[in-house]
Amino acid sequence: MRRSPGQARRFARAFPLTPAVVLILLFLAGPIAYCVYIAFTDLQLTGQAHSSFVGFDNFRRAFRDSEFLNAVWLTLVFTVLSALVGQNTLGLALAALMKRASKPVRTLTGGVVVTAWVLPEVVAGFLLYAFFRREGTLDAILAWLHLPRQNWLFTLPILAVSFANVWRGTAFSVLVYSAALDEIPAEITEAAEVDGAGGWRRMWHITLPMIRRSIATNLMLNTLQTLSVFGLIWVMTRGGPGNKSQTLPLFMYEQAFQNSMIGYGTAVALLLLLVGSLFSVVYLRLLRTEV
Amino acid sequence: MPVRPTAALSALLTAALAATALSACGSGSGSSPNTLKVSYKQSTDNSIKVMDTYLAGIKKEFEKKYPGKKVEFVPIKAPDSEYYTKVQQMMRSPRTAPDLVYEDTFLINSDITSGYLKPLDSYLSQWPDWKQFIDTAKASARGEDGKTYGVPDGTDTRGLWFDKRVFRKAGLPVNWQPRTWDDILAAARTIKQKVPGVVPLNVYTGKPAGERATMQGMEMLLYGTGDGKSDPLYDGGSKKWIAGSQGFTDSLKFVESVYKEKLGPDVSDALDPNYTTTVVGELLPQGKLGIDLDGSWLPQNWLPGSGRDWPDWSKQLGLAYMPTEHGQAPGKVSMSGGWTWAVPAKAAHSDLAFDFIKTMQTEANAKKWYIANSGIALRKDVAADPSYATAQPGIRFFTDLVSSTHYRPAYPAYPKVSTAIQEAMESVTTGDASAQQAAGTYDSTLKDVTGGQVVQK
């Protein structure tokens, strides 16, 4: 059968995309496929001459491993606290307040928030380590206020790292929400005002429904970023004390690189990928619903 | 007609891709046959340049001795555990494998099993200086196949450092030498009572301290239980790891006493990953720590030019060997580790690499190195040299400990066993578990991480 002219043209048009596709296959799909393969082997970084295929052993092992389950739980706590509640809500609140604030206040707030965002993760980690540690800044403030002193990194490590993540990541939500709020046509808000709707009512019935898509996008990006936070926690607590702040990325690192079990670590990485995609599916459904 | 942006972009991408691929082929493994790549561990503390300075001197000497050859350093600036990971990843592929690596004896057997290292026997048999190395040192780099995979460049030993200023205030003798574990605890209790504001006794513990907790902490205790001859961690006869030993529980009880009675640092300090810097940088120099169970290398932190110069340390700190549990024979305990220079199996220039080792290990250069890094000599000629023995206070004390020292069972499962030990220590340190409970948890973890290769003792 001969190719129709339409098909030939489509082929010619697709041809320039080839390099991009090759790049994606090589650098994105390639490593992922290799990871999937490794997750089914008992590959070790050291201490082993040959690795072999072990089927679902690594996954079965993970679900029997109390440390893994602990890490899953902490990852969920960390994500819900810092991404869903912290970054998202605080970001929206800041964006709404900044919209009404005077220009100098807006510039100052924006500046502070964005500084936290542009700081490299490790630098932010050290700053917050210095803030929370025993005899750190927070401790000094508490002492000055005659309040009971605490080593937050030791007594409430998951809360401390969650706070750190909120501190660092809120800027992103502020930017997203500022843009979204600016999109709301002034006439609608004015009309509601004329009709006698107060601030809360306007927020609930106009603003939130209208920026619903931005909320879903923002939640998705926040969640995915937070799920993969490593440097911040590593610098502040190394997952400790004990395993009290060991989220999945840290658990994965410990298994793969400290205990040399690359196969097991990679299997955990795949499970983390699964958690991320579950969240994504939920948000995508939210996105699809039209207002 | 204007060029469509996608077409222009993809043409550009194609060109970029081709260029990357071509240049990668050009530079990857194609290092010059006359260039020797040497990887080593650079201190994460910028003020410590002991290794860098020493190697720069060797490079000069080497390039003079072998005209036309060049040495290229590939320093890796990372804490221990991350250094191992990086080196292991580099050794996996011939494209990234250096010609010479600095290997911790802690991992040498594991890396031999992985096939990362090259046996050096054919070189060693033709190298007259090899006879100068003491036997235990030669054994530390020998694989289970009987071949030798590295040239050790020194070892370390461990003991009790104590602060004479604190001891005077507490009314304790400044020529202190405990005979049993109880003597140590008794001294710590006295300090706690009489010298407030001072940490009486530091024993590294928990996962944040990593191998430091296992070796300076737990194993310094554990190897002092029992008869002092057989290995309390690994049974060489059956090639199995030992579970359920009384010595293990006793050692955990010691750690428990230290932290429960508040004889040690505040638990949150002890579990701070940066605590060792506090100990050597602040607590010891400032006289805020009574007794520290620690390694022979501490003085290198206080050398002139280190940023924390403390030339008087030997007047203020005393040294005592670590006693056995009840003072039973042989009376004292030490653990040793150390590093070796090894040639990766996938190295491009192994002959040249061995020539570099020979240059580092001439008698004069070895002596220079031991003195510079507060290392313990493994060469008989250097150990006997009076200028080595008097180079630094403490050297004689720690060199004498070599005769009663133990090496870790550094088999492939060891790193995982070590993590299990740290977890057991941590749970008694925080009070989450009693010594018995923690020992029980260790036994089941041990079974898990060694694939059931466990024997009850």
XYZ file of C-alpha atoms in Angstrom:
748
model
C 0.000 0.000 0.000
C 1.260 3.446 -0.815
C 1.407 6.175 1.703
C -1.115 8.922 1.247
C 0.302 12.431 0.818
C -1.206 13.392 4.186
C 0.734 10.695 5.975
C 3.961 11.666 4.257
C 3.485 15.255 5.307
C 2.806 14.217 8.867
C 5.990 12.189 8.845
C 7.963 15.113 7.475
C 6.569 17.345 10.146
C 7.356 14.873 12.909
C 10.917 14.391 11.711
C 12.373 17.553 13.302
C 11.075 16.324 16.661
C 13.329 13.264 16.519
C 16.289 14.790 18.392
C 14.020 15.920 21.197
C 12.450 12.494 21.441
C 15.870 10.845 21.411
C 17.037 13.165 24.181
C 13.991 12.408 26.277
C 14.344 8.671 25.760
C 18.043 8.783 26.532
C 18.091 10.997 29.592
C 14.619 10.574 31.063
C 13.108 7.282 30.091
C 16.493 5.512 30.025
C 17.408 6.048 33.671
C 13.842 5.315 34.773
C 13.825 2.043 32.874
C 17.224 1.160 34.333
C 15.908 1.976 37.824
C 12.911 -0.239 37.331
C 15.236 -3.048 36.279
C 17.564 -2.566 39.271
C 14.647 -2.553 41.698
C 14.086 -6.198 40.810
C 17.691 -7.238 41.448
C 19.799 -7.599 44.591
C 22.462 -5.214 43.270
C 24.825 -3.909 45.938
C 27.295 -1.076 45.832
C 29.947 -3.234 47.410
C 30.389 -6.707 48.839
C 29.047 -8.626 45.889
C 30.633 -10.000 42.734
C 27.472 -10.499 40.679
C 23.919 -9.354 41.116
C 20.909 -11.448 40.253
C 17.230 -11.049 39.511
C 15.128 -11.459 42.648
C 11.607 -10.654 41.446
C 9.443 -8.828 43.972
C 11.703 -9.611 46.959
C 12.713 -5.995 47.495
C 9.107 -4.824 47.556
C 8.015 -7.609 49.889
C 10.933 -6.748 52.122
C 9.909 -3.082 52.174
C 6.407 -3.805 53.380
C 7.712 -6.054 56.142
C 10.325 -3.488 57.185
C 9.070 -1.409 60.100
C 11.574 1.327 59.248
C 10.108 1.615 55.769
C 6.579 1.913 57.132
C 7.826 4.508 59.593
C 9.354 6.439 56.690
C 6.108 6.298 54.700
C 4.182 7.634 57.673
C 6.684 10.444 58.288
C 6.673 11.339 54.593
C 2.909 11.726 54.702
C 3.061 13.805 57.880
C 5.809 15.963 56.397
C 3.949 16.449 53.112
C 0.570 17.200 54.624
C 1.982 19.524 57.279
C 4.443 21.423 55.164
C 3.047 21.323 51.619
C -0.726 21.047 51.906
C -1.287 22.986 55.108
C 1.810 25.118 55.437
C 3.066 26.285 52.063
C -0.299 26.275 50.379
C -2.415 28.052 52.989
C 0.275 30.460 54.055
C 1.027 31.220 50.411
C -2.603 32.049 49.678
C -2.940 34.148 52.819
C 0.221 36.097 52.055
C -0.798 36.643 48.434
C -4.259 37.898 49.489
C -2.810 40.188 52.137
C -0.105 41.500 49.818
C -2.725 42.436 47.233
C -4.279 44.880 49.680
C -1.058 46.053 51.284
C 0.784 49.266 50.455
C 3.580 49.107 47.936
C 6.547 49.242 50.383
C 5.028 46.485 52.528
C 4.391 44.427 49.416
C 7.936 44.838 48.168
C 9.429 44.020 51.553
C 7.296 40.919 52.108
C 7.881 39.749 48.560
C 11.617 40.266 48.993
C 11.836 38.282 52.223
C 9.723 35.433 50.897
C 11.629 35.172 47.638
C 14.989 35.229 49.436
C 14.022 32.038 51.245
C 13.105 30.556 47.879
C 16.338 31.390 46.050
C 18.620 30.167 48.847
C 20.120 26.804 47.980
C 18.521 23.956 49.921
C 21.675 23.170 51.861
C 22.224 26.788 52.887
C 18.618 27.022 54.033
C 19.175 23.779 55.946
C 22.151 25.195 57.820
C 20.299 28.433 58.598
C 17.401 26.547 60.096
C 19.717 24.130 61.880
C 21.272 27.173 63.560
C 17.791 28.484 64.323
C 16.411 25.313 65.918
C 19.453 23.711 67.527
C 20.116 23.636 71.231
C 21.340 27.082 72.185
C 20.247 28.274 68.751
C 18.293 31.405 67.883
C 14.865 30.052 68.784
C 16.195 28.745 72.063
C 17.639 32.181 72.855
C 14.330 33.858 72.090
C 12.459 31.419 74.339
C 14.973 31.992 77.114
C 14.550 35.763 76.761
C 10.771 35.357 77.041
C 11.283 33.123 80.119
C 9.562 30.246 78.329
C 10.690 26.626 78.713
C 13.689 25.930 76.468
C 13.698 23.148 73.922
C 15.987 21.451 71.502
C 13.461 21.289 68.701
C 15.600 19.131 66.465
C 15.658 16.532 69.202
C 12.188 16.673 70.720
C 10.040 17.458 67.664
C 12.266 16.817 64.654
C 9.522 16.218 62.087
C 7.821 19.453 63.105
C 11.084 21.370 62.882
C 11.882 20.116 59.378
C 8.273 20.712 58.302
C 8.548 24.293 59.486
C 11.824 24.615 57.587
C 10.146 23.399 54.428
C 7.295 25.861 54.870
C 9.802 28.662 55.410
C 11.671 27.740 52.279
C 8.844 26.805 49.943
C 6.060 29.294 50.650
C 7.423 31.801 48.130
C 6.419 29.552 45.283
C 2.781 29.483 46.436
C 2.826 33.240 46.962
C 3.931 33.744 43.375
C 1.341 31.337 41.977
C -1.486 32.831 44.004
C -0.494 36.446 43.372
C -0.721 35.770 39.654
C -4.055 33.963 40.063
C -5.591 36.721 42.194
C -4.557 39.330 39.654
C -6.532 37.426 37.030
C -9.849 37.894 38.829
C -11.722 40.648 37.004
C -12.241 43.673 39.251
C -15.897 44.065 38.075
C -16.950 40.774 39.645
C -15.477 41.665 43.000
C -17.020 45.146 42.792
C -20.421 43.731 41.894
C -20.283 41.416 44.875
C -19.299 44.313 47.077
C -22.257 46.341 45.807
C -24.480 43.381 46.593
C -23.229 43.611 50.151
C -20.891 40.580 50.329
C -18.290 40.862 53.096
C -14.611 39.897 52.851
C -15.056 36.262 53.906
C -18.045 35.736 51.655
C -16.202 37.176 48.676
C -13.262 34.916 49.438
C -15.429 31.822 49.767
C -17.856 32.395 46.888
C -15.785 34.286 44.347
C -12.064 34.134 44.896
C -11.648 30.465 45.782
C -13.858 29.070 42.985
C -12.173 31.318 40.454
C -8.642 30.316 41.364
C -9.519 26.657 41.778
C -7.284 25.575 38.931
C -4.345 27.447 40.394
C -4.979 25.772 43.741
C -4.832 22.335 42.152
C -1.690 23.147 40.163
C -0.034 24.643 43.200
C -0.959 21.707 45.417
C 0.454 19.304 42.890
C 3.753 21.114 42.504
C 4.117 21.669 46.258
C 3.427 18.038 46.974
C 5.862 16.702 44.411
C 8.591 19.091 45.535
C 8.041 18.231 49.177
C 8.015 14.491 48.600
C 11.535 14.715 47.245
C 13.042 17.033 49.869
C 16.359 15.545 50.959
C 19.079 18.133 51.574
C 17.075 20.177 54.029
C 16.330 17.238 56.325
C 19.773 15.715 55.853
C 21.494 18.884 56.996
C 19.139 19.550 59.906
C 18.715 16.100 61.449
C 20.066 13.346 59.156
C 16.719 11.689 59.701
C 17.281 11.471 63.437
C 17.220 11.248 66.307
C 16.646 7.567 65.758
C 14.375 7.509 62.743
C 12.092 10.265 63.963
C 12.515 12.473 60.891
C 13.554 9.842 58.376
C 11.314 10.435 55.368
C 11.387 8.167 52.322
C 14.192 9.967 50.451
C 16.449 9.677 53.516
C 15.495 6.066 54.101
C 16.252 5.367 50.457
C 19.650 7.024 50.738
C 20.504 5.060 53.859
C 19.602 1.747 52.259
C 21.260 2.425 48.914
C 24.408 4.247 49.877
C 25.103 3.586 53.532
C 24.022 -0.023 53.632
C 25.126 -0.423 49.971
C 21.837 -2.093 48.983
C 21.261 -0.345 45.677
C 18.558 -2.799 44.606
C 16.490 -2.314 47.741
C 17.037 1.448 47.732
C 15.852 1.678 44.151
C 12.754 -0.346 44.940
C 11.973 2.167 47.677
C 12.546 4.961 45.164
C 9.974 3.396 42.861
C 7.492 3.216 45.718
C 8.119 6.908 46.367
C 7.432 7.557 42.692
C 4.177 5.672 43.147
C 3.154 7.845 46.113
C 3.906 10.928 44.014
C 1.829 9.707 41.111
C -1.090 8.873 43.396
C -1.122 12.442 44.637
C -0.806 13.683 41.045
C -3.781 11.650 39.863
C -5.952 13.155 42.601
C -4.902 16.683 41.689
C -5.325 16.085 37.960
C -8.898 15.023 38.572
C -9.432 18.225 40.533
C -7.987 20.166 37.614
C -10.268 18.545 35.089
C -13.457 19.610 36.880
C -14.633 22.784 35.233
C -15.821 25.694 37.340
C 9.093 32.257 4.335
C 10.355 32.457 7.909
C 11.955 29.349 9.361
C 9.617 27.652 11.775
C 11.013 27.844 15.290
C 10.653 24.112 15.920
C 12.783 23.252 12.910
C 15.489 25.719 13.920
C 15.407 24.456 17.490
C 15.661 20.822 16.558
C 18.525 21.497 14.165
C 20.299 23.233 17.015
C 19.574 20.354 19.369
C 20.888 17.826 16.883
C 24.089 19.787 16.579
C 24.395 20.120 20.342
C 23.764 16.425 20.857
C 26.333 15.467 18.248
C 28.858 17.836 19.774
C 28.327 16.429 23.275
C 28.579 12.867 22.089
C 31.730 13.559 20.104
C 33.469 15.456 22.864
C 32.511 12.745 25.346
C 34.257 10.186 23.159
C 37.235 12.455 22.890
C 37.897 13.109 26.555
C 36.293 10.293 28.581
C 38.758 7.494 28.987
C 41.397 9.015 26.815
C 43.625 10.322 29.577
C 47.228 10.473 28.582
C 49.196 7.268 29.209
C 51.633 9.347 31.216
C 49.114 10.788 33.646
C 48.421 9.074 36.915
C 45.066 9.801 38.548
C 45.094 9.656 42.325
C 41.922 9.882 44.414
C 42.035 10.677 48.090
C 39.845 11.923 50.869
C 40.107 15.629 51.436
C 39.177 16.917 54.859
C 35.766 18.571 55.036
C 37.397 21.041 57.401
C 39.039 23.665 55.191
C 41.666 24.475 57.778
C 43.054 20.926 57.734
C 45.420 20.408 54.810
C 47.610 17.608 56.174
C 46.914 15.160 53.349
C 46.967 17.785 50.578
C 50.334 19.161 51.675
C 51.858 15.722 52.036
C 50.647 14.516 48.630
C 51.782 17.692 46.894
C 55.306 16.958 48.141
C 55.144 13.350 46.914
C 53.880 14.491 43.507
C 56.913 16.757 43.133
C 59.287 13.957 44.064
C 57.527 11.453 41.822
C 57.510 13.677 38.754
C 61.217 14.341 39.256
C 62.002 10.634 39.653
C 59.927 9.572 36.641
C 60.484 12.265 34.009
C 57.590 12.685 31.593
C 55.029 11.326 34.056
C 52.372 13.557 35.534
C 50.244 13.132 38.645
C 46.701 14.394 38.641
C 44.820 14.473 41.940
C 41.105 13.780 42.174
C 40.361 14.880 45.735
C 36.971 13.942 47.158
C 35.803 16.303 49.839
C 33.242 14.380 51.843
C 32.584 12.783 55.208
C 33.684 9.138 55.454
C 30.484 7.370 54.450
C 29.933 9.603 51.435
C 33.572 9.214 50.419
C 33.206 5.418 50.287
C 30.100 5.690 48.130
C 31.754 8.058 45.699
C 34.878 5.939 45.331
C 32.864 2.752 44.867
C 30.852 4.399 42.135
C 34.018 5.612 40.424
C 35.609 2.155 40.586
C 32.661 0.502 38.866
C 33.581 1.788 35.436
C 36.906 1.966 33.572
C 35.922 5.447 32.395
C 35.868 6.843 35.893
C 38.202 4.554 37.837
C 41.258 6.425 39.146
C 44.647 4.716 39.064
C 45.094 4.845 42.794
C 42.559 5.179 45.603
C 42.687 5.691 49.331
C 40.767 2.786 50.866
C 39.584 2.410 54.430
C 40.392 -1.086 55.760
C 36.786 -0.969 57.004
C 35.580 -1.612 53.463
C 38.509 -3.299 51.796
C 37.114 -6.840 52.001
C 33.774 -5.695 50.773
C 35.350 -3.943 47.798
C 37.536 -6.975 47.071
C 34.426 -9.153 46.933
C 32.911 -6.684 44.482
C 35.931 -7.068 42.239
C 36.850 -3.382 42.508
C 40.477 -3.899 43.515
C 43.550 -5.419 41.953
C 45.743 -7.882 43.873
C 49.189 -6.387 44.426
C 51.153 -9.562 45.245
C 53.234 -9.502 42.067
C 54.380 -5.973 42.915
C 54.838 -6.589 46.630
C 57.053 -9.634 46.116
C 59.541 -7.451 44.241
C 59.449 -4.588 46.695
C 62.090 -4.905 49.439
C 60.357 -2.383 51.735
C 57.305 -4.656 52.170
C 59.339 -6.685 54.700
C 59.383 -3.654 56.974
C 55.594 -3.754 57.489
C 54.373 -5.519 60.632
C 52.279 -8.641 60.117
C 48.967 -7.365 61.514
C 49.192 -4.458 59.074
C 49.783 -6.764 56.134
C 46.773 -8.809 57.233
C 44.514 -5.751 57.306
C 44.648 -5.492 53.519
C 44.479 -9.199 52.754
C 41.370 -10.641 51.170
C 39.753 -13.945 52.031
C 41.543 -15.351 48.971
C 44.895 -14.738 50.672
C 45.995 -12.046 48.246
C 46.935 -8.539 49.354
C 45.031 -5.630 47.895
C 46.507 -2.553 49.478
C 49.498 -0.989 51.153
C 48.556 0.342 54.590
C 49.861 3.804 55.359
C 49.458 3.744 59.087
C 46.982 2.722 61.687
C 45.296 4.186 64.696
C 44.640 3.015 68.230
C 42.196 4.186 70.831
C 42.200 5.012 74.485
C 40.969 7.320 77.209
C 41.869 10.984 77.062
C 41.341 12.829 80.328
C 41.624 16.435 81.345
C 44.115 16.967 84.179
C 42.590 20.371 84.974
C 39.214 18.727 85.571
C 40.778 15.838 87.475
C 42.597 18.206 89.851
C 39.360 20.044 90.615
C 37.598 16.736 91.233
C 40.396 15.542 93.507
C 41.279 12.669 91.192
C 44.883 11.598 90.470
C 46.449 13.114 87.332
C 48.304 9.875 86.598
C 44.952 8.127 86.400
C 44.716 4.585 85.055
C 41.414 2.752 85.549
C 41.612 -1.049 85.938
C 37.950 -1.887 85.235
C 34.879 -0.319 83.666
C 33.610 0.465 87.172
C 36.724 2.573 87.797
C 35.821 4.707 84.766
C 32.234 5.179 85.894
C 33.392 5.964 89.431
C 35.716 8.700 88.144
C 32.913 10.113 85.989
C 30.549 10.180 88.997
C 33.124 12.039 91.043
C 33.546 14.620 88.277
C 29.799 15.040 87.975
C 29.548 15.698 91.664
C 32.562 17.932 92.170
C 32.989 19.826 88.896
C 29.632 21.136 87.702
C 29.369 22.487 84.169
C 31.701 19.832 82.799
C 30.730 16.772 80.755
C 32.201 13.951 82.864
C 32.613 11.252 80.205
C 32.086 11.158 76.443
C 31.331 7.870 74.685
C 30.252 8.334 71.043
C 26.878 6.780 70.412
C 24.024 6.426 67.948
C 23.503 6.595 64.216
C 24.464 10.256 63.753
C 28.003 9.430 64.926
C 28.153 6.516 62.470
C 31.197 4.266 62.534
C 32.687 6.495 65.235
C 29.990 5.255 67.628
C 30.578 1.627 66.674
C 34.338 1.681 66.893
C 35.292 4.253 69.556
C 32.157 3.445 71.508
C 30.706 -0.027 71.428
C 33.668 -2.042 70.166
C 36.120 -0.507 72.646
C 33.811 -1.951 75.290
C 32.842 -5.197 73.588
C 36.398 -6.341 72.815
C 37.178 -5.910 76.504
C 34.593 -8.489 77.551
C 35.234 -12.220 77.625
C 38.674 -13.752 77.338
C 40.163 -11.050 75.120
C 41.313 -13.583 72.535
C 38.297 -14.614 70.472
C 36.420 -12.066 68.387
C 33.158 -11.118 70.136
C 31.432 -10.003 66.907
C 32.312 -12.643 64.347
C 33.074 -16.301 64.742
C 35.915 -17.051 62.337
C 35.506 -20.835 62.664
C 31.902 -21.051 61.501
C 32.123 -17.770 59.507
C 29.024 -16.514 61.268
C 28.119 -13.381 63.212
C 27.658 -13.742 66.951
C 24.274 -13.065 68.527
C 23.056 -13.167 72.103
C 26.419 -12.679 73.801
C 26.620 -11.527 77.407
C 29.442 -9.155 76.435
C 27.175 -7.321 74.025
C 24.507 -6.752 76.677
C 27.165 -5.714 79.223
C 28.578 -3.170 76.777
C 25.133 -1.723 76.174
C 24.638 -1.558 79.954
C 27.766 0.577 80.200
C 26.408 2.970 77.577
C 23.080 2.955 79.387
C 24.732 3.905 82.687
C 26.637 6.748 81.044
C 23.529 8.378 79.629
C 20.965 7.390 82.259
C 23.077 8.721 85.121
C 23.841 11.826 83.049
C 27.562 11.121 83.145
C 27.754 11.717 79.403
C 26.879 14.679 77.226
C 23.271 15.794 77.014
C 21.535 13.172 74.861
C 20.538 15.727 72.233
C 24.190 16.804 71.943
C 25.421 13.238 71.769
C 23.047 12.593 68.864
C 23.982 15.767 67.003
C 25.801 14.669 63.818
C 28.371 17.447 64.339
C 29.201 16.553 67.926
C 32.753 15.397 67.228
C 33.659 18.895 66.036
C 32.349 20.241 69.338
C 34.436 17.720 71.283
C 37.790 18.398 69.598
C 37.187 22.044 68.795
C 35.544 23.312 71.983
C 35.031 20.923 74.884
C 38.535 19.474 75.177
C 40.524 22.684 74.587
C 38.241 24.633 76.948
C 38.506 22.066 79.723
C 34.807 21.221 79.612
C 35.160 17.467 79.183
C 36.514 15.152 81.868
C 37.133 11.866 80.061
C 36.894 11.172 76.321
C 37.005 7.684 74.811
C 38.621 8.571 71.527
C 41.316 7.938 68.932
C 45.034 8.495 68.639
C 44.641 11.105 65.918
C 43.147 13.881 68.046
C 46.341 16.001 68.200
C 46.271 16.620 64.447
C 43.308 18.885 65.161
C 45.463 21.076 67.371
C 48.567 21.384 65.199
C 49.928 24.834 64.471
C 48.138 26.296 61.468
C 45.022 24.191 61.978
C 43.090 27.235 63.152
C 42.688 25.693 66.607
C 46.296 25.648 67.710
C 46.723 24.081 71.107
C 50.434 23.428 71.581
C 49.942 22.810 75.307
C 47.501 19.969 74.966
C 49.919 17.406 76.295
C 50.345 19.373 79.534
C 46.613 19.546 80.090
C 45.452 16.166 78.792
C 46.449 12.790 80.151
C 46.247 9.390 78.473
C 45.079 6.090 79.903
C 44.531 2.827 78.142
C 41.008 1.393 78.045
C 40.710 -1.418 80.612
C 38.850 -4.696 80.134
C 35.436 -5.126 81.770
C 36.576 -6.629 85.095
C 40.281 -6.051 84.621
C 40.724 -9.594 83.308
C 43.693 -10.478 81.061
C 45.099 -8.971 78.920
C 44.000 -5.922 80.931
C 43.817 -3.401 78.101
C 41.873 -2.985 74.885
C 42.301 -1.024 71.708
C 40.720 -1.079 68.281
C 42.581 -0.326 65.076
C 41.586 0.604 61.619
C 43.498 2.645 59.185
C 43.707 3.266 55.521
C 45.526 1.681 52.607
C 46.534 2.740 49.146
C 44.877 0.413 46.657
C 44.768 0.045 42.893
C 41.308 -0.301 41.329
C 40.814 -3.360 39.120
C 39.794 -1.045 36.291
C 42.697 1.390 36.681
C 44.428 2.307 33.440
C 47.990 2.583 34.793
C 48.526 0.129 37.605
C 52.334 -0.063 37.214
C 52.629 3.674 37.569
C 50.238 3.570 40.506
C 52.461 1.141 42.349
C 55.478 3.334 41.627
C 53.595 6.154 43.308
C 52.927 3.963 46.354
C 56.640 3.125 46.516
C 57.475 6.827 46.469
C 55.029 7.505 49.303
C 56.344 4.603 51.318
C 60.055 5.237 51.363
C 61.202 5.216 54.960
C 61.642 8.997 54.997
C 58.290 9.793 53.394
C 56.433 7.292 55.569
C 57.921 8.880 58.670
C 56.957 12.324 57.440
C 53.374 11.122 56.931
C 52.996 9.381 60.305
C 54.216 12.481 62.081
C 52.098 14.887 60.041
C 48.829 13.021 60.533
C 49.378 11.751 64.092
C 49.362 8.255 62.622
C 50.766 5.129 64.199
C 53.706 3.643 62.323
C 53.331 0.221 60.758
C 56.878 0.092 59.471
C 59.336 -1.447 61.920
C 62.147 0.889 60.845
C 60.045 4.010 61.448
C 58.606 2.752 64.751
C 62.160 2.193 65.993
C 63.309 5.647 64.902
C 63.707 7.910 67.943
C 62.786 11.011 65.948
C 59.378 9.448 65.238
C 58.759 8.340 68.793
C 59.511 11.786 70.190
C 57.917 13.836 67.407
C 54.737 14.284 69.367
C 53.657 13.502 72.893
C 51.403 10.498 72.977
C 52.940 8.692 70.009
C 54.773 6.201 72.218
C 51.601 5.530 74.255
C 49.490 4.804 71.187
C 52.214 2.862 69.351
C 52.561 0.567 72.384
C 48.843 -0.198 72.152
C 49.367 -1.835 68.751
C 50.340 -5.047 70.561
C 46.934 -5.316 72.276
C 44.758 -3.987 69.497
C 41.939 -5.615 67.514
C 40.864 -5.204 63.907
C 37.191 -5.228 62.986
C 35.743 -8.208 61.123
C 35.539 -6.088 57.966
C 33.567 -8.610 55.892
C 30.934 -7.485 53.391
C 28.090 -7.497 55.939
C 30.073 -5.396 58.406
C 28.713 -1.960 57.408
C 25.167 -3.182 58.008
C 26.138 -4.848 61.294
C 27.725 -1.570 62.300
C 24.487 0.317 61.624
C 22.608 -2.237 63.732
C 25.084 -1.672 66.578
C 24.572 2.101 66.335
C 20.804 1.633 66.517
C 21.141 -0.549 69.608
C 23.359 2.067 71.262
C 21.006 4.860 70.312
C 17.974 3.184 71.842
C 19.700 2.760 75.215
C 21.105 6.280 74.995
C 17.686 7.837 74.578
C 16.193 5.457 77.124
C 13.775 3.995 74.578
C 14.975 0.491 75.396
C 16.823 -1.277 78.175
C 20.153 -2.934 77.436
C 18.468 -6.348 77.255
C 15.737 -5.150 74.920
C 18.233 -3.396 72.660
C 20.429 -6.495 72.541
C 17.365 -8.527 71.545
C 16.542 -6.125 68.739
C 20.168 -6.242 67.609
C 20.022 -10.038 67.423
C 17.015 -10.020 65.129
C 18.400 -7.204 62.954
C 21.698 -9.069 62.760
C 19.949 -12.155 61.474
C 18.193 -10.049 58.881
C 21.196 -8.122 57.542
C 23.564 -11.089 57.413
C 21.091 -13.329 55.628
C 20.789 -15.613 58.649
C 24.537 -16.182 59.042
C 24.278 -15.992 62.819
C 25.482 -18.167 65.666
C 24.268 -17.936 69.289
C 27.007 -17.586 71.893
